[in-house]
Amino acid sequence: MKKNVIFIGLTFLFSITNIFSQVIGDFPYFESFLNSEKPQGIETPTPTNGKENSIQFLDSGVQLTPNAKDKFGAFYLNNHEFPSSAGIFISFEYMIYDGDGGDGFSVFFFDANEQNPGIGAPGAGIGYAYNRSVNNATHSRYRSQGLKSAFLGIAFDSYGNFKKMRYQGESRVNGIPFNFATTGSSETLDERGVSLDGNNEVTLRGPMNPSPILDRNSNPIPGLGIGYGGYPVLVTQRTTANVGFRLKTVSNYAWEKHNQLKAKNFFTIRGGKSFERPSDEGYRKAFIEMFPRQEGGFYVSVMIENELSRDTVIYDYEFRTNFNYLENALTNSQGDNYTGDDPILNSTVRNITMTVPFAMKIGFAAATGVDTQYATGKTDKHVIKNLSVKLPRSAEAYDDYAEDKYQGVDTVLFLPLANDIGYKGSIARVQDPCPECIDSSTFRFIQPDGTVSPNPFECIIPKEGKWTFDSDKGIAKFEPLPSFHGNARINYDVKGGKIDPDPYAQEAYRSGQATIGVNIVPVKSIISNKMITGKIYNEDNKQ
C-alpha cells in the first residue's frame, strides 16, 4: 500500500526535546479490545438524559452501538492519564458497517483532574457537545450537558450533523448554519456549487465555556448554564470532496473556506464492512496527532487510512488557548424558555480562554439516528479496536502479513522491522524518519493476553505453533503445528534509540503494538495478501 502525505509539513522548527525527555505518564498505551472482556480501568458512562449505554465488548472489538436506531455507546480510559506538555499521538482501527450511515463516532479529551466528566449529548452531539431544548414538558427530556472539563472533541461523522447549528424544539446547538433561512445568511458553496450541508466530515469542536452564558445586562440566560455553551466548531473537512471550513479569527468570527484534504482519491468515513487486516475491503484506521505550540495549545492533525491509501484530512489546525466564537443558537433573554421557531439574527460573540490541563484523559463515543419530523434516522455498528496512545516521535511499528500458506507448511518467515521507523536528533515539528534507528534488541512478542512474553524473542501459542525472533538478523519465524489452520496472529513492539538514545531509548518512546500474521488455509486456493507497510511520510519524506 502506498502512503501519501501526512500531517506535518511546516517549515517551523520548534525543538522541545527537554520537555519530551522528562515526560513519562502512561505512555505508551495499547489495548486491542479483541478478547470479549471489559479491560481494567475502562469507564462506561450513562448519559444524563437517561439513555442507556449500548456498549458491548466483543472478540471483534469494542462495539459502541449496534445497528439499531436511537443507540448510544461511550467509554473512557479512567485509570490512564497522559501528560499534555509533550503532545500525544493516537491510532486506532475502526469499523462502521451493517447499516445505512449514521451517525458516527467521536474521540474526546478532558482534564484528568475531572472526577466525574459524565458524557456529552447522544445523537448529533456524539458524546461531546451539549444539546439544549425548549424548557417544556414536550422537549425537556432531550436536554443534555456537554462533556465536563472537555477541551477537544474530534468527530468522525458519517452523517454530518456534529458540525451543524440547530435550532429546533428538541435541539438547540451552536455550529455552522445549515438552515440559512433562520439565520439571515446565504448558503456557502464550494467552487462546484456543492453545499456545506454534507456528510462524511471530520470535525473538531473546542472546549466547554466554563461560565454560564449571560445577557447584555450580565444576567444568566435560562437554560444556558455551565455545560450548555461553548464546544464551538473549530474546523471541519469533508472526505468525499475537498470542502472544508474553519472558525475565523477576525471580523465576525464566523467560518471561512478552508479546503485541506490531501488525498489522491476521495473516500467515505465509513468503510461499510468488518475487516481483519489492512488489505481487507472496508479497512479504516485513524491517526490523531496533537503537537505542542510554542504559544500554547496544539497543532492538531487527523489522518485516515483505508485499504488503498493514507490521507491527511485535518492538517496542522492551530488549536489556541484563547479565541472568540459565535453562540449562534440563542434567542432573547428568555433563553430556552422561549418557544419561538427562530434564533436571534445577530449571533453573540463569546470568548473562551482556557488552560491546557497538565494531564488529559481520552474517550470514545458513538451514536445512531432517530426518526424525527426532520429526517429518518440512520444506523450503523460502530466498533473500535487496536487503540494505541504514544508520544510523538516514538518508534513506529507497522503490521506485516505474509501471503496465505497451505496447511502443513514448516515455517513462515517475516522481516517485521523492515517497515518500522525511529527518529534521531531533537524532537521537532519536521523530522526525518530513521529506519536504521530501530533497535532490534528491544523487540518483544506480546502474548494473546496482552502481556509481554517471558522470553521476548519467543512465544508459543497453544494449538497454533511457535513464534521466534532472531534479533541479529531481524527475522521473525512462525512454525505452525501440522494440525493448525486458520489465522495466525501475534503482536510485537520495539524501540528506537539505536543512534540517539535520549530520549528515544526510554520506555515512554516504545512503539505501539503491530501485528505479524499469516493465514494457514486447508484448501488449494490461496488468497494473495502482500506484506503491508506503513511509513508515515509527508511529501518531503519527513514526518
XYZ file of C-alpha atoms in Angstrom:
543
model
C 0.000 0.000 0.000
C 1.379 3.380 -0.916
C 1.142 6.011 1.791
C 0.831 9.564 0.540
C 1.267 12.680 2.718
C 0.994 13.005 6.451
C 0.273 15.666 8.960
C 3.477 17.551 9.313
C 4.619 19.990 6.671
C 5.554 23.250 8.398
C 8.964 24.783 7.891
C 8.626 25.895 11.516
C 11.118 24.008 13.648
C 10.401 24.015 17.363
C 12.619 21.784 19.428
C 11.110 20.661 22.719
C 13.439 17.782 23.438
C 13.926 18.783 27.070
C 10.169 18.676 27.666
C 9.777 15.364 25.863
C 12.671 13.706 27.673
C 11.045 14.364 31.043
C 7.562 13.066 30.227
C 6.621 9.516 31.127
C 2.962 9.319 32.240
C 1.120 6.278 30.910
C 2.937 6.222 27.573
C 2.801 4.010 25.633
C -0.697 2.546 25.983
C -2.182 -0.226 23.872
C -5.469 -2.100 24.076
C -6.690 -4.420 21.310
C -10.281 -4.777 22.640
C -10.310 -8.207 20.999
C -10.844 -10.548 23.945
C -14.580 -10.101 24.672
C -13.864 -8.677 28.119
C -14.042 -5.179 29.521
C -10.432 -4.094 30.131
C -9.449 -2.863 33.562
C -9.890 0.867 34.068
C -12.474 1.376 31.317
C -15.398 3.551 32.437
C -18.741 3.347 30.595
C -20.737 6.496 31.473
C -24.505 6.846 31.267
C -25.964 9.916 29.528
C -27.690 12.453 31.775
C -30.953 12.230 29.848
C -31.444 8.592 30.881
C -30.460 6.907 27.626
C -28.705 3.569 28.134
C -25.082 2.973 27.182
C -25.219 0.338 24.434
C -21.507 -0.590 24.588
C -20.522 -4.257 24.206
C -17.074 -5.838 24.486
C -16.809 -8.436 21.719
C -13.993 -10.515 20.247
C -14.122 -8.246 17.176
C -13.580 -5.053 19.192
C -15.477 -2.737 21.497
C -18.857 -2.170 19.832
C -20.232 1.226 20.785
C -23.568 0.864 19.018
C -25.488 -1.967 17.384
C -27.208 -1.497 14.041
C -30.366 -0.043 15.552
C -31.968 3.364 15.866
C -31.568 5.697 18.831
C -28.488 3.970 20.303
C -25.528 5.487 22.111
C -22.322 3.993 23.475
C -19.280 5.512 25.159
C -16.209 4.750 27.253
C -13.111 6.493 28.530
C -9.761 5.384 29.927
C -10.278 6.182 33.582
C -7.029 4.841 35.042
C -4.692 6.214 32.379
C -3.505 9.814 32.363
C -1.435 11.310 29.572
C 0.667 14.433 30.258
C -0.069 17.127 27.711
C 3.258 19.011 27.667
C 4.825 16.760 25.022
C 1.699 16.166 22.976
C 0.119 12.883 22.011
C -0.132 10.524 19.026
C -3.152 8.209 18.819
C -4.023 5.497 16.341
C -6.872 3.001 16.218
C -8.777 0.874 13.759
C -12.498 1.392 13.449
C -15.363 -0.364 11.710
C -18.593 1.378 10.704
C -20.833 -1.064 8.863
C -24.055 -3.099 8.664
C -26.327 -0.039 8.492
C -27.058 2.933 6.248
C -24.734 5.649 7.529
C -25.492 7.160 10.915
C -24.365 8.869 12.933
C -20.638 8.391 13.547
C -18.237 8.396 16.490
C -16.078 10.846 18.401
C -12.732 10.858 20.196
C -12.690 13.266 23.117
C -10.147 14.733 25.528
C -10.769 16.154 29.001
C -8.894 17.267 32.106
C -7.578 14.246 34.010
C -8.423 16.006 37.289
C -12.140 15.799 36.478
C -13.544 13.065 38.711
C -16.982 12.976 37.133
C -16.821 14.021 33.467
C -20.127 12.387 32.641
C -20.657 12.278 28.897
C -21.919 14.662 26.250
C -25.194 14.509 24.406
C -26.273 11.417 22.450
C -27.314 11.816 18.831
C -25.584 14.583 16.902
C -23.552 15.584 19.977
C -21.839 12.161 19.749
C -20.930 12.202 23.425
C -19.041 15.508 23.352
C -21.209 18.564 22.710
C -24.343 19.617 24.597
C -27.960 19.530 23.494
C -30.405 22.181 24.668
C -34.130 22.279 24.050
C -37.221 24.268 24.868
C -37.862 24.060 28.604
C -41.284 22.445 28.465
C -42.880 19.058 29.086
C -42.570 18.031 25.430
C -38.893 18.743 24.863
C -37.007 18.926 28.169
C -36.211 15.217 28.094
C -33.813 15.893 25.200
C -31.619 18.239 27.238
C -28.085 17.065 27.924
C -24.949 18.867 29.099
C -21.730 18.552 27.186
C -18.713 16.650 28.471
C -17.359 18.260 31.655
C -13.833 19.713 31.648
C -13.694 18.990 27.933
C -11.232 20.806 25.723
C -11.291 18.956 22.374
C -13.705 16.630 20.593
C -12.983 15.082 17.186
C -15.904 13.544 15.298
C -15.653 11.003 12.504
C -19.114 11.929 11.356
C -20.605 9.763 8.639
C -23.955 11.568 8.808
C -22.595 15.096 9.162
C -24.673 16.658 11.952
C -21.916 17.130 14.567
C -20.800 20.388 12.931
C -24.258 21.876 12.326
C -26.014 24.669 14.116
C -29.503 23.536 15.134
C -32.450 25.493 16.438
C -35.448 23.252 16.910
C -37.780 22.462 19.766
C -35.817 19.414 20.841
C -32.346 20.634 19.837
C -30.517 23.945 20.123
C -26.763 23.776 19.483
C -24.251 26.284 18.133
C -22.357 25.424 14.964
C -22.123 26.065 11.247
C -25.566 27.132 9.959
C -27.410 24.834 7.625
C -30.953 26.221 7.884
C -29.953 29.538 6.366
C -33.496 30.874 6.208
C -33.499 31.301 10.005
C -30.012 32.793 10.292
C -30.234 35.584 7.754
C -27.196 34.199 5.909
C -26.720 32.981 2.387
C -25.580 29.423 1.852
C -21.856 28.865 1.391
C -20.953 26.671 -1.570
C -17.677 25.359 -2.886
C -16.389 26.147 -6.372
C -18.591 23.411 -7.854
C -21.705 24.599 -6.100
C -21.604 21.779 -3.532
C -23.433 22.714 -0.344
C -21.802 22.613 3.067
C -24.785 20.541 4.177
C -22.940 17.276 3.514
C -21.945 14.127 5.346
C -18.604 12.305 5.748
C -16.948 15.023 7.819
C -14.074 15.083 10.283
C -14.931 17.922 12.674
C -13.150 19.448 15.657
C -15.148 21.115 18.422
C -13.387 23.123 21.107
C -13.713 23.438 24.892
C -16.793 23.955 27.001
C -17.473 27.512 28.099
C -16.512 27.418 31.795
C -19.097 30.111 32.680
C -22.857 30.453 32.212
C -23.982 32.470 29.193
C -25.134 35.940 30.292
C -27.319 38.514 28.602
C -26.246 42.109 27.920
C -27.142 43.049 31.480
C -24.915 40.267 32.874
C -27.903 38.183 33.943
C -27.913 34.386 33.415
C -29.937 33.309 30.406
C -32.397 30.488 31.271
C -31.141 27.115 30.089
C -27.614 28.306 29.268
C -25.719 27.336 32.402
C -22.336 25.619 32.519
C -22.227 22.728 30.091
C -24.778 24.298 27.739
C -22.443 26.725 25.979
C -19.115 26.624 24.218
C -17.877 23.495 22.419
C -17.595 25.614 19.230
C -16.921 24.151 15.807
C -13.270 24.933 15.072
C -12.622 23.217 11.754
C -14.368 20.661 9.570
C -13.376 18.796 6.417
C -15.349 16.512 4.151
C -13.681 13.328 2.848
C -15.858 12.774 -0.231
C -14.956 16.198 -1.669
C -12.355 18.819 -0.856
C -14.808 21.026 1.043
C -13.669 22.403 4.381
C -14.319 25.312 6.752
C -12.655 26.740 9.846
C -13.510 29.292 12.509
C -12.399 32.797 11.544
C -10.011 34.534 13.934
C -11.048 38.084 12.967
C -14.074 40.078 11.851
C -17.376 38.392 12.733
C -15.804 35.122 13.974
C -17.969 33.060 11.672
C -16.450 30.428 9.360
C -14.328 30.680 6.261
C -13.494 28.250 3.489
C -10.550 26.037 4.384
C -10.189 23.132 1.952
C -7.328 20.967 3.191
C -7.954 17.332 2.228
C -4.749 15.797 0.919
C -5.966 12.686 -0.855
C -5.497 11.154 -4.289
C -8.943 9.594 -4.077
C -11.964 10.726 -2.109
C -13.320 8.200 0.376
C -16.116 7.732 2.878
C -15.687 7.870 6.643
C -17.433 4.509 6.993
C -15.763 1.504 5.442
C -19.058 -0.351 5.245
C -17.589 -3.752 6.176
C -15.925 -5.582 9.027
C -12.248 -6.426 8.482
C -9.265 -8.243 9.962
C -6.228 -6.797 8.159
C -5.232 -3.662 6.250
C -5.709 -5.174 2.816
C -9.345 -6.088 3.504
C -12.125 -4.156 1.832
C -13.567 -1.548 4.177
C -10.370 -1.157 6.219
C -10.192 2.083 8.221
C -7.534 3.313 10.629
C -7.407 6.775 12.168
C -4.422 8.778 13.401
C -4.585 11.868 15.609
C -1.556 13.966 16.485
C -1.535 16.855 18.968
C 1.863 18.540 18.884
C 2.567 21.414 21.328
C 2.542 25.003 20.065
C 5.157 27.348 21.457
C 2.381 29.882 22.075
C 0.236 27.357 23.961
C -2.243 24.789 22.716
C -1.533 22.294 19.957
C -1.200 21.703 16.262
C -3.894 19.114 15.641
C -3.858 16.790 12.642
C -6.093 13.900 11.665
C -5.413 11.203 9.098
C -7.476 8.244 7.905
C -6.086 5.141 6.255
C -8.198 2.906 4.040
C -7.332 -0.188 2.046
C -5.833 1.949 -0.738
C -4.092 4.945 0.811
C -3.441 7.022 3.900
C -4.739 10.566 3.649
C -4.471 13.740 5.710
C -7.905 15.187 6.467
C -7.231 17.876 9.091
C -3.818 19.425 8.569
C -1.994 21.229 11.405
C -5.000 23.038 12.810
C -3.802 25.667 15.303
C -5.730 24.870 18.456
C -5.273 28.013 20.532
C -5.940 28.687 24.207
C -7.844 31.923 23.592
C -10.389 32.507 20.856
C -13.754 34.042 20.009
C -16.674 32.112 18.597
C -20.357 32.536 17.788
C -23.000 31.360 20.255
C -25.485 31.307 17.395
C -28.365 29.189 18.732
C -29.690 31.867 21.094
C -32.903 33.816 21.384
C -33.592 36.778 23.624
C -33.265 36.929 27.407
C -35.932 34.223 27.736
C -33.349 31.679 26.584
C -34.719 28.170 26.422
C -37.996 29.312 27.951
C -38.654 30.873 24.570
C -40.775 28.624 22.354
C -40.384 30.556 19.111
C -39.004 28.975 15.980
C -36.266 31.454 15.141
C -33.000 32.321 16.907
C -31.799 35.902 17.077
C -30.315 37.098 13.797
C -27.250 38.761 15.301
C -25.284 35.930 16.885
C -23.453 36.730 20.104
C -19.649 36.673 20.037
C -18.243 34.862 23.054
C -14.679 34.374 24.250
C -13.067 31.278 25.726
C -9.740 31.435 27.495
C -8.522 28.030 28.566
C -5.545 26.439 30.214
C -4.397 23.177 28.696
C -4.614 20.646 31.547
C -1.404 19.171 32.921
C -2.705 15.704 32.030
C -5.579 14.506 29.897
C -7.854 11.503 29.660
C -9.253 10.069 26.444
C -12.595 8.574 25.492
C -14.778 7.426 22.604
C -18.491 7.694 21.882
C -20.831 6.789 19.038
C -24.472 7.316 18.210
C -27.147 6.254 15.750
C -30.033 8.328 14.485
C -33.670 8.538 15.473
C -36.699 9.253 13.324
C -37.885 12.862 13.655
C -40.099 15.244 11.741
C -36.959 16.487 10.010
C -35.227 13.259 8.963
C -35.242 9.471 9.018
C -32.726 8.115 11.495
C -29.686 6.335 10.069
C -27.895 3.465 11.775
C -24.606 1.550 11.854
C -22.476 -0.625 14.045
C -19.527 1.363 15.421
C -16.525 -0.694 16.557
C -13.111 0.412 17.875
C -10.070 -1.876 18.119
C -6.272 -1.807 18.423
C -6.053 1.518 20.223
C -2.519 2.902 20.625
C -1.595 6.058 22.563
C 2.003 7.203 22.480
C 4.294 10.210 22.351
C 5.020 11.996 19.064
C 8.245 10.644 17.531
C 8.061 7.369 19.387
C 9.180 4.365 17.396
C 6.608 3.291 14.812
C 5.840 -0.362 14.193
C 3.596 -1.426 11.317
C 1.699 -4.608 10.544
C 3.251 -7.370 8.444
C 1.227 -10.097 6.743
C 2.643 -12.926 4.666
C 0.872 -14.475 1.709
C -1.526 -17.269 2.670
C 0.120 -20.665 3.123
C -1.040 -24.258 2.811
C -1.679 -26.237 5.946
C 1.413 -28.304 6.779
C 3.977 -25.637 5.876
C 7.065 -25.937 8.103
C 7.920 -22.273 8.627
C 6.789 -18.804 7.601
C 9.394 -16.012 7.632
C 8.889 -12.282 8.202
C 11.033 -9.151 8.332
C 8.920 -7.196 10.828
C 11.382 -4.349 11.357
C 11.864 -3.655 7.651
C 8.948 -1.217 7.579
C 9.380 0.196 11.100
C 10.944 3.585 11.804
C 12.530 5.512 14.640
C 13.883 9.043 14.993
C 17.075 10.832 15.965
C 18.115 14.343 16.890
C 15.980 16.989 18.535
C 12.241 16.321 18.600
C 10.659 18.839 16.279
C 7.656 19.545 14.099
C 9.550 18.472 10.980
C 11.757 15.469 11.414
C 13.263 12.820 9.143
C 12.226 9.211 9.804
C 15.137 6.934 10.668
C 14.657 3.233 9.814
C 18.197 2.444 10.970
C 17.364 3.836 14.434
C 15.228 0.811 15.324
C 16.966 -1.280 17.983
C 16.226 -4.944 17.234
C 17.373 -5.951 20.717
C 14.302 -4.198 22.169
C 11.881 -6.371 20.152
C 9.196 -8.044 22.299
C 6.490 -10.562 21.428
C 3.176 -9.775 23.113
C 1.154 -12.766 24.281
C -2.579 -13.060 23.423
C -3.476 -11.905 26.945
C -1.665 -8.613 26.306
C 1.380 -9.314 28.474
C 4.974 -9.411 27.272
C 6.267 -12.909 26.563
C 8.650 -14.109 29.344
C 11.217 -14.656 26.602
C 10.624 -11.588 24.424
C 12.095 -13.365 21.381
C 9.918 -16.482 21.685
C 6.225 -17.169 22.138
C 4.303 -20.436 21.895
C 0.597 -20.181 21.111
C -1.250 -23.364 22.173
C -2.855 -25.273 19.292
C -1.255 -22.911 16.765
C 2.534 -23.006 16.838
C 5.761 -21.306 17.865
C 6.959 -17.767 17.099
C 10.629 -16.809 17.331
C 12.659 -13.687 16.521
C 16.346 -13.506 15.589
C 17.487 -10.070 16.763
C 20.799 -10.325 14.874
C 19.142 -10.975 11.514
C 15.851 -9.205 12.180
C 13.886 -12.290 11.089
C 10.689 -13.490 12.749
C 9.679 -17.107 12.185
C 6.371 -18.905 12.680
C 6.381 -22.690 12.918
C 2.747 -23.849 12.787
C 1.624 -27.157 14.227
C 0.856 -29.677 11.458
C -2.785 -29.765 12.543
C -3.237 -25.988 12.576
C -5.142 -23.980 10.022
C -6.643 -20.548 10.433
C -5.448 -17.018 11.149
C -2.110 -16.986 12.979
C -1.524 -13.604 14.615
C 0.906 -12.219 17.140
C 1.677 -8.677 18.261
C 5.049 -7.105 18.963
C 6.551 -3.768 19.895
C 10.014 -2.246 19.619
C 12.024 0.855 20.473
C 14.297 3.227 18.582
C 17.339 4.861 20.102
C 19.991 2.831 18.304
C 21.678 6.061 17.153
C 20.348 8.657 19.608
C 19.406 7.009 22.912
C 17.972 10.138 24.545
C 15.007 10.246 24.654
C 14.192 7.563 22.107
C 15.522 4.617 24.139
C 13.166 5.398 27.024
C 10.212 3.096 27.594
C 7.866 6.039 27.076
C 9.072 6.113 23.454
C 8.401 2.444 22.756
C 6.243 1.868 19.708
C 2.624 0.908 19.758
C 1.898 -2.723 19.030
C 1.904 -4.059 15.482
C 0.687 -7.396 14.165
C 2.563 -10.160 12.353
C 0.193 -12.577 10.665
C -0.453 -15.274 8.129
C -3.478 -17.318 7.135
C -2.885 -21.081 7.048
C -5.545 -22.483 4.746
C -6.602 -26.130 4.376
C -7.586 -25.762 0.723
C -5.622 -25.397 -2.511
C -6.933 -21.930 -3.379
C -4.816 -19.230 -1.741
C -5.730 -15.586 -1.467
C -2.734 -13.396 -2.103
C -2.053 -10.778 0.580
C 1.031 -8.682 0.051
C 3.049 -7.536 3.035
C 1.593 -4.289 4.297
C 3.973 -1.446 5.013
C 3.001 1.756 6.693
C 5.531 4.547 6.732
C 4.167 7.894 7.855
C 5.725 10.394 5.488
C 4.811 13.734 4.059
C 5.564 14.933 0.561
C 9.146 15.744 1.559
C 9.693 12.282 3.038
C 9.560 13.768 6.529
C 7.293 13.278 9.480
